[in-house]
mmCIF file of C-alpha atoms in Angstrom:
data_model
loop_
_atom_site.group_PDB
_atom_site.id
_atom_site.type_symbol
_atom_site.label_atom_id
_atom_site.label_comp_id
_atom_site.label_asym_id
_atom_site.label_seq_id
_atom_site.Cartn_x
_atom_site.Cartn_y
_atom_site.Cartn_z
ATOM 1 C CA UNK A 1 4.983 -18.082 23.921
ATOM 2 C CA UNK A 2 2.128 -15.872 24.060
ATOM 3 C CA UNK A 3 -1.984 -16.193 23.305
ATOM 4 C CA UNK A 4 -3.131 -14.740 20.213
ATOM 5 C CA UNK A 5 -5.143 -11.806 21.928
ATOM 6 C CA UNK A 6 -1.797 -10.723 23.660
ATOM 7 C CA UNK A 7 -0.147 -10.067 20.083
ATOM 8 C CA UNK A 8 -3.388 -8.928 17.649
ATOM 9 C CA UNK A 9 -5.311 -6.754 19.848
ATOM 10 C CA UNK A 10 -2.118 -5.318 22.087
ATOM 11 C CA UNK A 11 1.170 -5.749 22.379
ATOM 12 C CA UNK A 12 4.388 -7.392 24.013
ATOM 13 C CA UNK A 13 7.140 -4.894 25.590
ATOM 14 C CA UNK A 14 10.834 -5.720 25.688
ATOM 15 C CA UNK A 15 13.751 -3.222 26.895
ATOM 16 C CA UNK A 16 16.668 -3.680 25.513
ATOM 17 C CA UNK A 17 20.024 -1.833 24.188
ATOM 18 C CA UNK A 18 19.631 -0.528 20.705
ATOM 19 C CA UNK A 19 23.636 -1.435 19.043
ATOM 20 C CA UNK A 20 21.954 0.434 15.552
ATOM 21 C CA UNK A 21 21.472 -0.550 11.880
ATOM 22 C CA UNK A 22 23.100 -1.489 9.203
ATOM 23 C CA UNK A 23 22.631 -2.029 5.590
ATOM 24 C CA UNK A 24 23.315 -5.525 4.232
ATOM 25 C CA UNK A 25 23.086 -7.127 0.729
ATOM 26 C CA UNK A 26 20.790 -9.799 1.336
ATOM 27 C CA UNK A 27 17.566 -10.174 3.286
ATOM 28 C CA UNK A 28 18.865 -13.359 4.854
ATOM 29 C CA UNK A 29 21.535 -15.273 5.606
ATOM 30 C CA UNK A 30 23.691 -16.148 9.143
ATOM 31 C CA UNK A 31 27.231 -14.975 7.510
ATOM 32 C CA UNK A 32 25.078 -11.926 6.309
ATOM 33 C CA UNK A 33 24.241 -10.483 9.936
ATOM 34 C CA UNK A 34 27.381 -11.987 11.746
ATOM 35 C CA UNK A 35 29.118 -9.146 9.760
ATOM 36 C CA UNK A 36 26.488 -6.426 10.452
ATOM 37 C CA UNK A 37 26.863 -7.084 14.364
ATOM 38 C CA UNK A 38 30.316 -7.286 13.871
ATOM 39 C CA UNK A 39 30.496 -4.248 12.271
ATOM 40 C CA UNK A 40 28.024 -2.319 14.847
ATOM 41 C CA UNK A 41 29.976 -4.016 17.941
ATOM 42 C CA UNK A 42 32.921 -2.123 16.320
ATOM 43 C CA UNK A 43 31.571 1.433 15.359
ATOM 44 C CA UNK A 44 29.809 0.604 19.573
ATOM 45 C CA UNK A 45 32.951 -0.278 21.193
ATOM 46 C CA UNK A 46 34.469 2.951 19.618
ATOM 47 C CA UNK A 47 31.709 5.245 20.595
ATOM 48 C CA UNK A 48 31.958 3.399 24.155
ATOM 49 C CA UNK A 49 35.496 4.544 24.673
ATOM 50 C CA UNK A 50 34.393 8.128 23.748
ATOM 51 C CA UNK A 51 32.131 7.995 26.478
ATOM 52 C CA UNK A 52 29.141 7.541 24.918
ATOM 53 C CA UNK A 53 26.334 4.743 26.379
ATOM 54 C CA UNK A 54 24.789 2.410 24.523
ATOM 55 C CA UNK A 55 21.264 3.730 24.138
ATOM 56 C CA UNK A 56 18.469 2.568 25.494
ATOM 57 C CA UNK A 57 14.678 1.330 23.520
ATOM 58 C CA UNK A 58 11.581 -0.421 24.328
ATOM 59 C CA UNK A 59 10.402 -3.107 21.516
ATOM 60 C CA UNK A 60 6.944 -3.675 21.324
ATOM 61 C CA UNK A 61 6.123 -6.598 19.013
ATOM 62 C CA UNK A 62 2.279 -7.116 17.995
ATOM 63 C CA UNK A 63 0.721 -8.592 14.758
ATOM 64 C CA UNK A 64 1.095 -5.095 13.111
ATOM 65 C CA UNK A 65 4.896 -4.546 13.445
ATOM 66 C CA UNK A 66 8.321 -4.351 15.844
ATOM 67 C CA UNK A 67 8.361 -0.514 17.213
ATOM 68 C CA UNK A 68 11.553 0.882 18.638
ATOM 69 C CA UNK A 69 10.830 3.756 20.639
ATOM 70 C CA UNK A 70 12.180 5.917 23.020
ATOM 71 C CA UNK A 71 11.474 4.078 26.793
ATOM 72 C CA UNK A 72 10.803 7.664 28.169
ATOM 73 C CA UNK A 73 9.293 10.263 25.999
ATOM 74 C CA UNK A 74 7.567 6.862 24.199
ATOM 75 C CA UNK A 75 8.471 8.675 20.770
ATOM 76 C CA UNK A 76 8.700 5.635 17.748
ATOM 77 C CA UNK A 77 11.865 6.225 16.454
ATOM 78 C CA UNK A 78 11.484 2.792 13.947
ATOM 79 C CA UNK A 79 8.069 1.179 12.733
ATOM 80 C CA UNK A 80 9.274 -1.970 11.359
ATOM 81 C CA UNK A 81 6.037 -3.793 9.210
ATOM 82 C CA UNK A 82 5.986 -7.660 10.007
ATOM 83 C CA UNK A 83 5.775 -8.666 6.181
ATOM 84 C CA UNK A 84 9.190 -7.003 5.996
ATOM 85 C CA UNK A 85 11.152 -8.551 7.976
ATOM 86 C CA UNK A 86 13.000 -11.807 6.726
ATOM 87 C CA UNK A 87 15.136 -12.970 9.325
ATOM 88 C CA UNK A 88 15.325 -12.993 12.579
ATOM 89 C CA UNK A 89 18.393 -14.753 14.475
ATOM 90 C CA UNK A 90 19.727 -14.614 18.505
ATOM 91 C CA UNK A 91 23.150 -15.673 19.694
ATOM 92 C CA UNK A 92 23.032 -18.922 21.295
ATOM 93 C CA UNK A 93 26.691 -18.418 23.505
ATOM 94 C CA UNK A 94 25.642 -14.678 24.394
ATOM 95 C CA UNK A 95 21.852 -14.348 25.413
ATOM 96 C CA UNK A 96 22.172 -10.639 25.302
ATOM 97 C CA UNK A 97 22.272 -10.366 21.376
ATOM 98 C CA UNK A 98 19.355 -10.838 19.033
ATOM 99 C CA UNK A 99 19.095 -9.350 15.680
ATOM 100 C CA UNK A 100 16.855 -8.990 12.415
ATOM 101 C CA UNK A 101 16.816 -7.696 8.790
ATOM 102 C CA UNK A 102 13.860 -5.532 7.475
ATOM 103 C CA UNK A 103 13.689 -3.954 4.122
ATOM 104 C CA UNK A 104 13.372 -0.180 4.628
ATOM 105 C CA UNK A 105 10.289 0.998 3.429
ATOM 106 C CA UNK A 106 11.277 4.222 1.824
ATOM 107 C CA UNK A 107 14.537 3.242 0.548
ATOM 108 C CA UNK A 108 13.542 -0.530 -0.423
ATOM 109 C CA UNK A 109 17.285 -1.415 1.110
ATOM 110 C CA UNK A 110 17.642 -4.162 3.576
ATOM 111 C CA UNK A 111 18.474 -2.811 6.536
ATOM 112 C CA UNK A 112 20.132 -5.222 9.985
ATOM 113 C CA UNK A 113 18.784 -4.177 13.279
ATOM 114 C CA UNK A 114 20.846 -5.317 16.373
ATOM 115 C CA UNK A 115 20.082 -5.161 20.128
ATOM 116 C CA UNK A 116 21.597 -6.388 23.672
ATOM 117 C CA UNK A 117 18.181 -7.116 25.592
ATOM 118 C CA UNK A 118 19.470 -8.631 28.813
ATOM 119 C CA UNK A 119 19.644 -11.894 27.892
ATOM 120 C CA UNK A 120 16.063 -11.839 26.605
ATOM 121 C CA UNK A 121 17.351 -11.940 23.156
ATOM 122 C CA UNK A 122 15.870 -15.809 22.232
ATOM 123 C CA UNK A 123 12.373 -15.135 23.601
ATOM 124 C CA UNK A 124 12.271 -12.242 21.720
ATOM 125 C CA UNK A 125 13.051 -13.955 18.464
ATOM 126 C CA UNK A 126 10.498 -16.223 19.024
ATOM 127 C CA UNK A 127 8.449 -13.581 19.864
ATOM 128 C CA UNK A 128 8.593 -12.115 16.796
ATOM 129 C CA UNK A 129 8.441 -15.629 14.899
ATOM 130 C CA UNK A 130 4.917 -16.231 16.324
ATOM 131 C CA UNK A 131 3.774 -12.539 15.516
ATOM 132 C CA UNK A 132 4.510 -13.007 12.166
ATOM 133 C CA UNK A 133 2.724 -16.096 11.812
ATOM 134 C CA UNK A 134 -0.463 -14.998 13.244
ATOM 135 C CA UNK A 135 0.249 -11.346 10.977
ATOM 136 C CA UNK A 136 0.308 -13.636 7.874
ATOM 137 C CA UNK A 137 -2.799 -15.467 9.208
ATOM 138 C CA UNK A 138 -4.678 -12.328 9.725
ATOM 139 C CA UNK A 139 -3.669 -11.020 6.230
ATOM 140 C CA UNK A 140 -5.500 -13.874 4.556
ATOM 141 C CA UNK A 141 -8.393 -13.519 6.562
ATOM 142 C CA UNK A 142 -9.224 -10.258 5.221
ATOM 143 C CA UNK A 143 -8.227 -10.056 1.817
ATOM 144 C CA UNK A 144 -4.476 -11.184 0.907
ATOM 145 C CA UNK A 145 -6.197 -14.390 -0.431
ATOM 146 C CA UNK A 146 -7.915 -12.254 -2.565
ATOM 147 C CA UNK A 147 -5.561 -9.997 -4.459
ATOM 148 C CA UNK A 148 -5.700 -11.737 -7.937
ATOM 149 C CA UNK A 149 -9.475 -10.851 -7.649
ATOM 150 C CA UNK A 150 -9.105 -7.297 -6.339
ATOM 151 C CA UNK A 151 -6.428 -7.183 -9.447
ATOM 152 C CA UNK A 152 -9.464 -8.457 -11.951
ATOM 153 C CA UNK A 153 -12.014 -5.814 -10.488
ATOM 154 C CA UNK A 154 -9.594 -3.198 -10.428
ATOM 155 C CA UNK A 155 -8.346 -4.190 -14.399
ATOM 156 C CA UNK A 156 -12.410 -3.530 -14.982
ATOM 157 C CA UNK A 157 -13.115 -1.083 -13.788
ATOM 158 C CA UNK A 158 -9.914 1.163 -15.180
ATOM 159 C CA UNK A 159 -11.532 -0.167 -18.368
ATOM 160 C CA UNK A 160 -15.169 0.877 -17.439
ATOM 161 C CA UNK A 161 -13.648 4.331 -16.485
ATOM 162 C CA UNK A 162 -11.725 4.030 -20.281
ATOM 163 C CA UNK A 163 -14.905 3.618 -21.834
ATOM 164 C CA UNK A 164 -16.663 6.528 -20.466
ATOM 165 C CA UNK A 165 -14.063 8.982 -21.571
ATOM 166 C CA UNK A 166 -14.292 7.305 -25.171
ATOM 167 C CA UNK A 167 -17.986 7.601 -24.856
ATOM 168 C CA UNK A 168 -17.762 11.254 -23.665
ATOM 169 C CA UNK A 169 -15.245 12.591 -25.934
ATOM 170 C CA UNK A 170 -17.660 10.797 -29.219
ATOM 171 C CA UNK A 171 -20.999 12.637 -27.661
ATOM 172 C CA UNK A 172 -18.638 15.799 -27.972
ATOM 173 C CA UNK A 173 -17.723 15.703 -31.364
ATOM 174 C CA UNK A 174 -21.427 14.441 -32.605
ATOM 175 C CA UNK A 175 -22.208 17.700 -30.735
ATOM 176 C CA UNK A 176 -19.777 19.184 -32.900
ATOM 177 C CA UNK A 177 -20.720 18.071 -36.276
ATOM 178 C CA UNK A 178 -24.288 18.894 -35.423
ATOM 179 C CA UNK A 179 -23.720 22.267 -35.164
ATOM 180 C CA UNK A 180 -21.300 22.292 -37.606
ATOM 181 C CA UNK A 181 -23.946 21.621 -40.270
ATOM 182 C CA UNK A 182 -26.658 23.680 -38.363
ATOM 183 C CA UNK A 183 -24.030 27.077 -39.094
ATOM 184 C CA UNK A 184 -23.861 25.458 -42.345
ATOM 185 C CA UNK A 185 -27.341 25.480 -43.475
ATOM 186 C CA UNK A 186 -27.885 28.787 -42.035
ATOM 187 C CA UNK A 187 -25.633 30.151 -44.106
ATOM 188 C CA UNK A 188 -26.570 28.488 -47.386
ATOM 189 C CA UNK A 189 -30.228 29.754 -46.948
ATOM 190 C CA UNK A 190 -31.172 32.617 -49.398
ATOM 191 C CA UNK A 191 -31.312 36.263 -47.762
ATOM 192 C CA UNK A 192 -34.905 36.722 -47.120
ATOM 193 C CA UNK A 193 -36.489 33.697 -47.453
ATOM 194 C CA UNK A 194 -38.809 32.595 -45.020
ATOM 195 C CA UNK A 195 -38.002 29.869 -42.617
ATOM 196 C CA UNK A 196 -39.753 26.716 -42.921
ATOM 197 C CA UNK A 197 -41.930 25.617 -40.107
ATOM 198 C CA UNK A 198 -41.197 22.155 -39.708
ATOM 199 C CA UNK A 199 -37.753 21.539 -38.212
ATOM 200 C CA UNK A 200 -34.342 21.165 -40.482
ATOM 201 C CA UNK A 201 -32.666 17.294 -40.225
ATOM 202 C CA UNK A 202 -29.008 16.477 -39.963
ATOM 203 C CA UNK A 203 -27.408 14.123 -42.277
ATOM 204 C CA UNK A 204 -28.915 10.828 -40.408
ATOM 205 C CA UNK A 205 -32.782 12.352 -40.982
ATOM 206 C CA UNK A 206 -32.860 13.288 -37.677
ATOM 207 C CA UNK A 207 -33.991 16.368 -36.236
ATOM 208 C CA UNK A 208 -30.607 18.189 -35.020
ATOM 209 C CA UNK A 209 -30.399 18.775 -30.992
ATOM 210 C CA UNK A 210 -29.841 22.175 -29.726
ATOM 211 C CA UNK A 211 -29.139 22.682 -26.280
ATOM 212 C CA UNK A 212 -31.250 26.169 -25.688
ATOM 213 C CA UNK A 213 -34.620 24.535 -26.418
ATOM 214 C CA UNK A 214 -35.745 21.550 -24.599
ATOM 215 C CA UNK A 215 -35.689 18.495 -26.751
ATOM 216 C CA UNK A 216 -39.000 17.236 -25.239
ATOM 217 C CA UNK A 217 -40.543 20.073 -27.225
ATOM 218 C CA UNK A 218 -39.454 18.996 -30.989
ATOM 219 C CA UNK A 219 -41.556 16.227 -31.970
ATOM 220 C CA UNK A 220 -39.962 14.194 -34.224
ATOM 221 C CA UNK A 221 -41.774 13.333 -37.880
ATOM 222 C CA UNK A 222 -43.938 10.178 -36.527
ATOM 223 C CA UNK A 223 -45.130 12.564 -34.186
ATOM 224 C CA UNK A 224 -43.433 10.885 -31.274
ATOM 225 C CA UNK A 225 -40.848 12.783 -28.750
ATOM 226 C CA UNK A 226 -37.027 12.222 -28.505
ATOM 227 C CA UNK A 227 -35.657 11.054 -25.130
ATOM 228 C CA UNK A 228 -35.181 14.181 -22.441
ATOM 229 C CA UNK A 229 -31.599 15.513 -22.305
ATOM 230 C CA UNK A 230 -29.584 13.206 -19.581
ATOM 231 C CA UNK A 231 -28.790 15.086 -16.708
ATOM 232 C CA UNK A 232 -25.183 16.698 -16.492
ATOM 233 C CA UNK A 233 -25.090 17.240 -12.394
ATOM 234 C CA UNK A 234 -21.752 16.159 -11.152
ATOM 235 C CA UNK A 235 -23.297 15.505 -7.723
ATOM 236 C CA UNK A 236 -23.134 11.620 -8.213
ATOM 237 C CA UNK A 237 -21.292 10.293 -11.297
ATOM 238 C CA UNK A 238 -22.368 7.044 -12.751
ATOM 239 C CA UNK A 239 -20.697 4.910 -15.908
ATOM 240 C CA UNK A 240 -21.987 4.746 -19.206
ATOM 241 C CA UNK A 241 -23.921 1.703 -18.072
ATOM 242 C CA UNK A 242 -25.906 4.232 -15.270
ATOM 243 C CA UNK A 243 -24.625 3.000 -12.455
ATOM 244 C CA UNK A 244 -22.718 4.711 -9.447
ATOM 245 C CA UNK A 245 -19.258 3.911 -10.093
ATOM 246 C CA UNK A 246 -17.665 1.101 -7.246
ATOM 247 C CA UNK A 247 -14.419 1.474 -4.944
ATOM 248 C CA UNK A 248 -14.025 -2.479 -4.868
ATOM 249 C CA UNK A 249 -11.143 -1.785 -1.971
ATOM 250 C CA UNK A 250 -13.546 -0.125 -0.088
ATOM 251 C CA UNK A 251 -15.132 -2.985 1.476
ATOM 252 C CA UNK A 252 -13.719 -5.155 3.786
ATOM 253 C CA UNK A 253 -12.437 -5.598 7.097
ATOM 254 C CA UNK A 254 -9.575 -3.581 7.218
ATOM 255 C CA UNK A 255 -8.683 -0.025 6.503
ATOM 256 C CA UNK A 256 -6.270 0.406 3.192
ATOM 257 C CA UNK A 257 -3.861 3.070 2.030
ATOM 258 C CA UNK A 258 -4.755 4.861 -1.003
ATOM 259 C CA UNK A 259 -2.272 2.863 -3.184
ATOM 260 C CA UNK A 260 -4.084 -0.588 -1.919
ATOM 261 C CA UNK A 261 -2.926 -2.794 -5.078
ATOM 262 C CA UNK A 262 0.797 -1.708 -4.740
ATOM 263 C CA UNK A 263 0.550 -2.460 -0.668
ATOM 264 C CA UNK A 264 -1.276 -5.313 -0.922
ATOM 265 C CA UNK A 265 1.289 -7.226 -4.034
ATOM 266 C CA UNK A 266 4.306 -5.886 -1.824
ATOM 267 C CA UNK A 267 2.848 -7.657 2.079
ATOM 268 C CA UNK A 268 1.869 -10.635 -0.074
ATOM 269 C CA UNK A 269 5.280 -10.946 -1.682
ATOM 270 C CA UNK A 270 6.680 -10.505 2.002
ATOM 271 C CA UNK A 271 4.351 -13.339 3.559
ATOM 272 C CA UNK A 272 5.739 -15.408 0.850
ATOM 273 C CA UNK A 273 9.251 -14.920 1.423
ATOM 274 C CA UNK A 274 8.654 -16.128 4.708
ATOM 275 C CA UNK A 275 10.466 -15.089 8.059
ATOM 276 C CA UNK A 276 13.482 -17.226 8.934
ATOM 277 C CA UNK A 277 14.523 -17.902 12.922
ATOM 278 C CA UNK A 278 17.879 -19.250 13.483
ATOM 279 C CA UNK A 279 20.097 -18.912 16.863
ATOM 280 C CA UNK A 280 23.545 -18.515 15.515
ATOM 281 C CA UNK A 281 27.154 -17.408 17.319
ATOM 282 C CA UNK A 282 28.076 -14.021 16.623
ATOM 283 C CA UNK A 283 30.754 -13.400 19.022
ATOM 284 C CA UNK A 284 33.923 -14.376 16.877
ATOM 285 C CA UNK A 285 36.498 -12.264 18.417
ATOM 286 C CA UNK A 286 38.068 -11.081 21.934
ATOM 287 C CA UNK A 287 36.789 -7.438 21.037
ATOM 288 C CA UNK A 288 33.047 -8.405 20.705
ATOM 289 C CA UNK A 289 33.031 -9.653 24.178
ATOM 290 C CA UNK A 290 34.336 -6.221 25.467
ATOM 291 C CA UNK A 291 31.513 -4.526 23.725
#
């Protein structure tokens, strides 16, 4: 229908009539959106004898979605995501009529879109058909093939980050003890006496550390000196194994949300489920064909 370039790096514009959504119970299925245009050829056919016109939309179907948006002002009034939609279906006796379902993104509910596009409505199914296959192409490429590994490095490092709030909060209560039993002993000395000159040692024989003198100054008994103080900036944070802690999503050829795992699980269930394309009748009754 159309070259690759057409769909990823553009797009392909239809006008048509927007009839309006629906919700339906199941993401596919031909009895399942024979009702819903049914239904919004009906609620149309009433608003038509009020004097209202069917309104008019541009589609514009690329590898990133099916817009609907206002054919003057250009304003999206529906950004439907390629993974999805589920099935996709035209009227083979009236040309005019194509329809799809998409699940809604906010509300999770499957909603059925119809349209009259001037008896357009096949190559626009199949428009849509080969969009989604080269969508769920370009998902592998950069990254969907990869999600059980991004779930592995993402398992880690929650851990890693685990770890250093275990190994934090244990430095803090050491610290705690230690000057527990500093107040201790300084309080158990005898009024007057004269304070020894080589340093006091905590329970392990070690010479307590205090954070107002520099530990580099205490030597310890075999004359050697302890390790500096590590450094508490918060300018770069590292794990408890010194190194700069990773965003593993943020490499890569594309640009993800915040909430990458969740998006990522939800457009590979999507791909999975597949998009169906079937050409169907819809037009059961005298009072669809006056619509």
């Amino acid at each position: 229908m159309h070259t690759p370039e057409a769909l990823s790096k553009h797009y392909i514009p239809y006008n048509a009539k927007f009839l309006g959504s629906t919700e339906v119970e199941q993401p596919k299925g031909t009895e399942v959106v024979r009702d819903a245009v049914r239904k919004l050829k009906f609620a149309r056919h009433i608003k038509k004898s009020e004097g209202q016109k069917t309104p008019k939309v541009e589609l514009q179907i690329s590898i990133y979605g099916v817009k609907i948006l206002d054919p003057k002002t250009k304003e999206v009034q529906h950004n439907c995501q390629l993974h999805r939609i589920s099935f996709c279906a035209d009227d083979k006796t009236d040309k005019r009529i194509f329809t799809f379902i998409c699940k809604d993104s906010e509300s999770n509910k499957h909603l059925c879109y119809v349209f009259d596009s001037e008896k357009c409505a096949e190559e626009i199914t199949l428009t849509i058909g080969q969009a989604f296959d080269l969508a769920y192409r370009k998902f592998l490429e950069s990254g969907g093939k990869d999600v059980e590994t991004r779930k592995q490095i993402a398992g880690l490092q929650k851990r890693i980050q685990e770890l250093e709030t275990e190994n934090t909060e244990l430095k803090n209560k050491v610290q705690d003890l230690e000057n527990q039993l500093r107040i201790t002993q300084v309080h158990a000395s005898p009024a007057g006496s004269v304070t020894p000159k080589s340093p006091s040692t905590d329970i392990f024989d070690m010479v307590p550390f205090s954070p107002i003198s520099p530990q580099s100054s205490t030597p310890t008994r075999n004359g050697t000196q302890l390790p500096p103080v590590p450094s508490r900036s918060t300018e770069i944070k590292r794990d408890l194994f010194g190194a700069e802690p990773f965003d593993p999503f943020s490499c890569g050829a594309g640009d993800f949300p915040p909430d990458i795992q969740s998006k990522l699980d939800e457009m590979q269930e999507g791909f999975k489920m597949g998009l169906t394309l079937e050409g169907t009748v819809f037009c059961l009754d005298p009072l669809d064909s006056r619509c």
